[in-house]
mmCIF file with all atom_site columns, C-alpha atoms in Angstrom:
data_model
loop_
_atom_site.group_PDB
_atom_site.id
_atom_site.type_symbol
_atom_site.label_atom_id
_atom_site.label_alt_id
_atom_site.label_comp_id
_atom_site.label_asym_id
_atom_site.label_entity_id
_atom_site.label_seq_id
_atom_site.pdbx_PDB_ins_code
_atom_site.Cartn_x
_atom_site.Cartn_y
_atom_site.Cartn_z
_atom_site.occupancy
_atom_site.B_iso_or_equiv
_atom_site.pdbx_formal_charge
_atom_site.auth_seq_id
_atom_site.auth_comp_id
_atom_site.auth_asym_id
_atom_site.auth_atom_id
_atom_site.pdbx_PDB_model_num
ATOM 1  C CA . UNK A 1 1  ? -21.405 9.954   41.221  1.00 0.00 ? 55  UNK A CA 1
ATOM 2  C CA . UNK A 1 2  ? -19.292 9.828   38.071  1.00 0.00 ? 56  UNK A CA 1
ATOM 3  C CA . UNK A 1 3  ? -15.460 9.473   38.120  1.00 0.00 ? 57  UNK A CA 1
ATOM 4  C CA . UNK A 1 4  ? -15.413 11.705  35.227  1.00 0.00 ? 58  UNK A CA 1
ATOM 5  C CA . UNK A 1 5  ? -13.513 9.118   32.578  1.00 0.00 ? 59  UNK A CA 1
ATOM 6  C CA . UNK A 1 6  ? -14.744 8.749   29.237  1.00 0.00 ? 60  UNK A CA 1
ATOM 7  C CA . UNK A 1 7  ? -15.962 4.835   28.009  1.00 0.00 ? 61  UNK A CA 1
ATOM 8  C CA . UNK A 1 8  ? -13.666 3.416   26.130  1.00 0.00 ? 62  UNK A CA 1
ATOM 9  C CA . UNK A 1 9  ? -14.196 3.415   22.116  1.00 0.00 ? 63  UNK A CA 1
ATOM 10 C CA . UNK A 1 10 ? -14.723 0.652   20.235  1.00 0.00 ? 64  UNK A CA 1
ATOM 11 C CA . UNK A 1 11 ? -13.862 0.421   16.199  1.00 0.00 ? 65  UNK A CA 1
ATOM 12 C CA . UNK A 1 12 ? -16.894 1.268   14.359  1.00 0.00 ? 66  UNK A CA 1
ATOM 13 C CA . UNK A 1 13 ? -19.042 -1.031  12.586  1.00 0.00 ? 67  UNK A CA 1
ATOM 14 C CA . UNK A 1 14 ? -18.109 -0.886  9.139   1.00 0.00 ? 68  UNK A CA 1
ATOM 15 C CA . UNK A 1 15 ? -20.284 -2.138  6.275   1.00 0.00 ? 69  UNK A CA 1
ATOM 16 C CA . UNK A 1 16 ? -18.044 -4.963  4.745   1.00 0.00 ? 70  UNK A CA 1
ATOM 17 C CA . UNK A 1 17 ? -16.603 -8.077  6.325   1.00 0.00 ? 71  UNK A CA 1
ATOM 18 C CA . UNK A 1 18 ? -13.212 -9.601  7.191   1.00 0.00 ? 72  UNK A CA 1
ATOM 19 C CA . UNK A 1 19 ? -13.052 -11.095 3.945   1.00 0.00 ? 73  UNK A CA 1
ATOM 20 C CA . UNK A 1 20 ? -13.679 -8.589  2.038   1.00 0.00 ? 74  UNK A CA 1
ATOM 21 C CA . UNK A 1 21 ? -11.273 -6.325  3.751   1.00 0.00 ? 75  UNK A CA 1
ATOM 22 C CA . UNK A 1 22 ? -8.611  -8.682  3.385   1.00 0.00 ? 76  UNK A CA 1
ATOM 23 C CA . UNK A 1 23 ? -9.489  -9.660  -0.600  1.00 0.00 ? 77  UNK A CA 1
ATOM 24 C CA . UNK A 1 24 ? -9.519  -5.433  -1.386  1.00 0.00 ? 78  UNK A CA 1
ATOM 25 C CA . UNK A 1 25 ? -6.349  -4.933  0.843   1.00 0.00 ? 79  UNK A CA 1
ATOM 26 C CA . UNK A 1 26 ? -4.448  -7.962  -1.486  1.00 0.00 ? 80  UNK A CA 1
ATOM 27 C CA . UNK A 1 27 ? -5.357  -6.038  -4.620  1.00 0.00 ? 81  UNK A CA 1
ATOM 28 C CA . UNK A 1 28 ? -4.308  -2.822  -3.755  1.00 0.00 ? 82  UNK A CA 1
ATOM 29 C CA . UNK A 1 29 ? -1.372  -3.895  -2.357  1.00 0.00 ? 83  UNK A CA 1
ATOM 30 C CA . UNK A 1 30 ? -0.404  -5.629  -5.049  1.00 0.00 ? 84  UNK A CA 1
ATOM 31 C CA . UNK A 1 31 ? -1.388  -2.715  -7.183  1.00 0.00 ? 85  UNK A CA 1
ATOM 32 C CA . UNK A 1 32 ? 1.078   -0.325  -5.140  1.00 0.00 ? 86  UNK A CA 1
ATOM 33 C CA . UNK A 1 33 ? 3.837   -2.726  -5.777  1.00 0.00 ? 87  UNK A CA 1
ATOM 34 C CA . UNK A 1 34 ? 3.530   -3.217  -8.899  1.00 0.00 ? 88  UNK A CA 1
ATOM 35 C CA . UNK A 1 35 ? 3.479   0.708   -9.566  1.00 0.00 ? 89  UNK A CA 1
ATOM 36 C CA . UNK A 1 36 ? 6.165   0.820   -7.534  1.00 0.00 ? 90  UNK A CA 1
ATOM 37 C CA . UNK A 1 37 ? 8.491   -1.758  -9.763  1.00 0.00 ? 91  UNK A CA 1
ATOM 38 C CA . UNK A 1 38 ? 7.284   -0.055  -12.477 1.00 0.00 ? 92  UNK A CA 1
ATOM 39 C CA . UNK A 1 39 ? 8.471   3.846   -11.635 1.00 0.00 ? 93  UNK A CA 1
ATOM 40 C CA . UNK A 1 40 ? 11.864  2.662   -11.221 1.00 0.00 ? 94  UNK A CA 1
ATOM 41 C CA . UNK A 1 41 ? 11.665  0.488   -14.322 1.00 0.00 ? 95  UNK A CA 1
ATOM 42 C CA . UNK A 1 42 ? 10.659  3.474   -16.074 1.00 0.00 ? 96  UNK A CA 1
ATOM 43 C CA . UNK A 1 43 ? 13.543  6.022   -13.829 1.00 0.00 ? 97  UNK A CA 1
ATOM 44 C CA . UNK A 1 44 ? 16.279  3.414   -15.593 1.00 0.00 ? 98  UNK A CA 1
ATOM 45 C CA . UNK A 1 45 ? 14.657  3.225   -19.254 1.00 0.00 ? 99  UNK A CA 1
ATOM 46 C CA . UNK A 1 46 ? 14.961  7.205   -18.893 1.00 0.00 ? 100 UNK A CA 1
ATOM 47 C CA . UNK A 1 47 ? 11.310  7.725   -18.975 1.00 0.00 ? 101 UNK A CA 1
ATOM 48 C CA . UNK A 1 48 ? 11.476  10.117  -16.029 1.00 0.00 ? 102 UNK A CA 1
ATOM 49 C CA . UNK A 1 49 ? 8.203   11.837  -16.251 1.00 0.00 ? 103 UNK A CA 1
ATOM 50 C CA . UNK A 1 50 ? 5.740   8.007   -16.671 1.00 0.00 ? 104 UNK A CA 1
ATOM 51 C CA . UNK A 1 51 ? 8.185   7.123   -13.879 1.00 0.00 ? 105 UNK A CA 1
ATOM 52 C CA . UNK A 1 52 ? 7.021   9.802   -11.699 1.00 0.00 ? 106 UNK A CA 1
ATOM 53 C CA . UNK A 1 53 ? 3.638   9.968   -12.262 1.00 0.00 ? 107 UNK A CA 1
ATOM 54 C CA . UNK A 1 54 ? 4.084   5.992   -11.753 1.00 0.00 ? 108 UNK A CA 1
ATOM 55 C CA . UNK A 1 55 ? 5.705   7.057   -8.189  1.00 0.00 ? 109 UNK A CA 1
ATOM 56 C CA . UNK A 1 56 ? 2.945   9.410   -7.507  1.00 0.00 ? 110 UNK A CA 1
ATOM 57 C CA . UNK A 1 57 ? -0.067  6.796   -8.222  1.00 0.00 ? 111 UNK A CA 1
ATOM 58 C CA . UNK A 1 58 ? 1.999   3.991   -5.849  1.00 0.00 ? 112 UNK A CA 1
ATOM 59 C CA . UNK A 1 59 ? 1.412   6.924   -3.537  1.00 0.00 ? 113 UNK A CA 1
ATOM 60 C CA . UNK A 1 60 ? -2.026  7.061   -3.999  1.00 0.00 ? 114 UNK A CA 1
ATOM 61 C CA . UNK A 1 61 ? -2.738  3.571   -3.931  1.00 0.00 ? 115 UNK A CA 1
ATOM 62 C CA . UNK A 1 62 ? -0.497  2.643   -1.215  1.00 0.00 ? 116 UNK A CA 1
ATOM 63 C CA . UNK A 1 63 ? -2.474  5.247   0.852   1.00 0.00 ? 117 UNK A CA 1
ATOM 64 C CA . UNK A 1 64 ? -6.061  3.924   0.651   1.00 0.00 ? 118 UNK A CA 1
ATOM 65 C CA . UNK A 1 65 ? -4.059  0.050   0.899   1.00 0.00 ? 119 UNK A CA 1
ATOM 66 C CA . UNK A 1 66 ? -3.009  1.626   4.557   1.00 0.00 ? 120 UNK A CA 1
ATOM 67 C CA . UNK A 1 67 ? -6.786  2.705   5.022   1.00 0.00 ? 121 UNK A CA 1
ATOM 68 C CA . UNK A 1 68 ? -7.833  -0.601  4.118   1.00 0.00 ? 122 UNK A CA 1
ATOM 69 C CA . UNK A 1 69 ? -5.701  -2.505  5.846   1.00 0.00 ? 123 UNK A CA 1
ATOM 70 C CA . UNK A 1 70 ? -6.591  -0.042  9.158   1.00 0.00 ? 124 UNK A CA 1
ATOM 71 C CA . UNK A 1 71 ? -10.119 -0.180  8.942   1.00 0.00 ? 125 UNK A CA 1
ATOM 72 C CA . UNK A 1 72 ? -10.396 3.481   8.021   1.00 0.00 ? 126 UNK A CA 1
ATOM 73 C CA . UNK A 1 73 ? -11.959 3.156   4.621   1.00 0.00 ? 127 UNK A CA 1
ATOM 74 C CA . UNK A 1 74 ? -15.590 3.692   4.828   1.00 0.00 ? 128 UNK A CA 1
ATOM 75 C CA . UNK A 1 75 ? -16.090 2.130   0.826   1.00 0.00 ? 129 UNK A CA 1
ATOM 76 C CA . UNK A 1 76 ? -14.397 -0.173  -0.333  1.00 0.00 ? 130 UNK A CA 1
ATOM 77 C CA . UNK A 1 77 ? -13.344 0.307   -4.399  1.00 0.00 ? 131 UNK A CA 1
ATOM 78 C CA . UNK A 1 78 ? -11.995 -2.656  -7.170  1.00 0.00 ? 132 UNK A CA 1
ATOM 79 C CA . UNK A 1 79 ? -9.021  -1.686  -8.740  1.00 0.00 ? 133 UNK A CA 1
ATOM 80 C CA . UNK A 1 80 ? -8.193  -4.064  -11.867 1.00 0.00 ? 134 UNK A CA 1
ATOM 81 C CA . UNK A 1 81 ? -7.004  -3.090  -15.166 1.00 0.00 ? 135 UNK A CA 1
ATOM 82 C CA . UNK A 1 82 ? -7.265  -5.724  -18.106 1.00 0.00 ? 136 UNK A CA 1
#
């Protein structure tokens, strides 16, 4: 006889580790910060349209941080600039 409830779900097994998680979620992070800083930087050197498109990358990259950081990002990507 079944009670009719549904088994609890468990996370997913994802294919990188705590670690790596954690070192990917840092960068972009820090990458959504600094694009952050650097939109208004940009909004009060009158540079309105860098700032925006500044605002609108933080956006982006603060998204896939949250996916990171939430275990919903099936691939994890490096994001450096030199």
């Amino acid at each position: 006889m079944t009670t009719g409830q549904q088994p609890a779900r468990t996370r997913p097994a994802t294919p990188y580790s705590q670690g790596k998680r954690a070192f990917y979620g840092l960068t972009w992070t820090f990458w959504t910060i600094a694009l952050v800083i650097g939109a208004f930087t940009m909004f009060t050197a009158d540079m309105v349209g860098q700032g925006l498109l500044a605002l609108a990358l933080s956006g982006a990259t603060g998204y896939y941080a949250y996916r990171i950081w939430t275990w919903q990002a099936r691939r994890l990507i490096f994001f450096i600039i030199f």
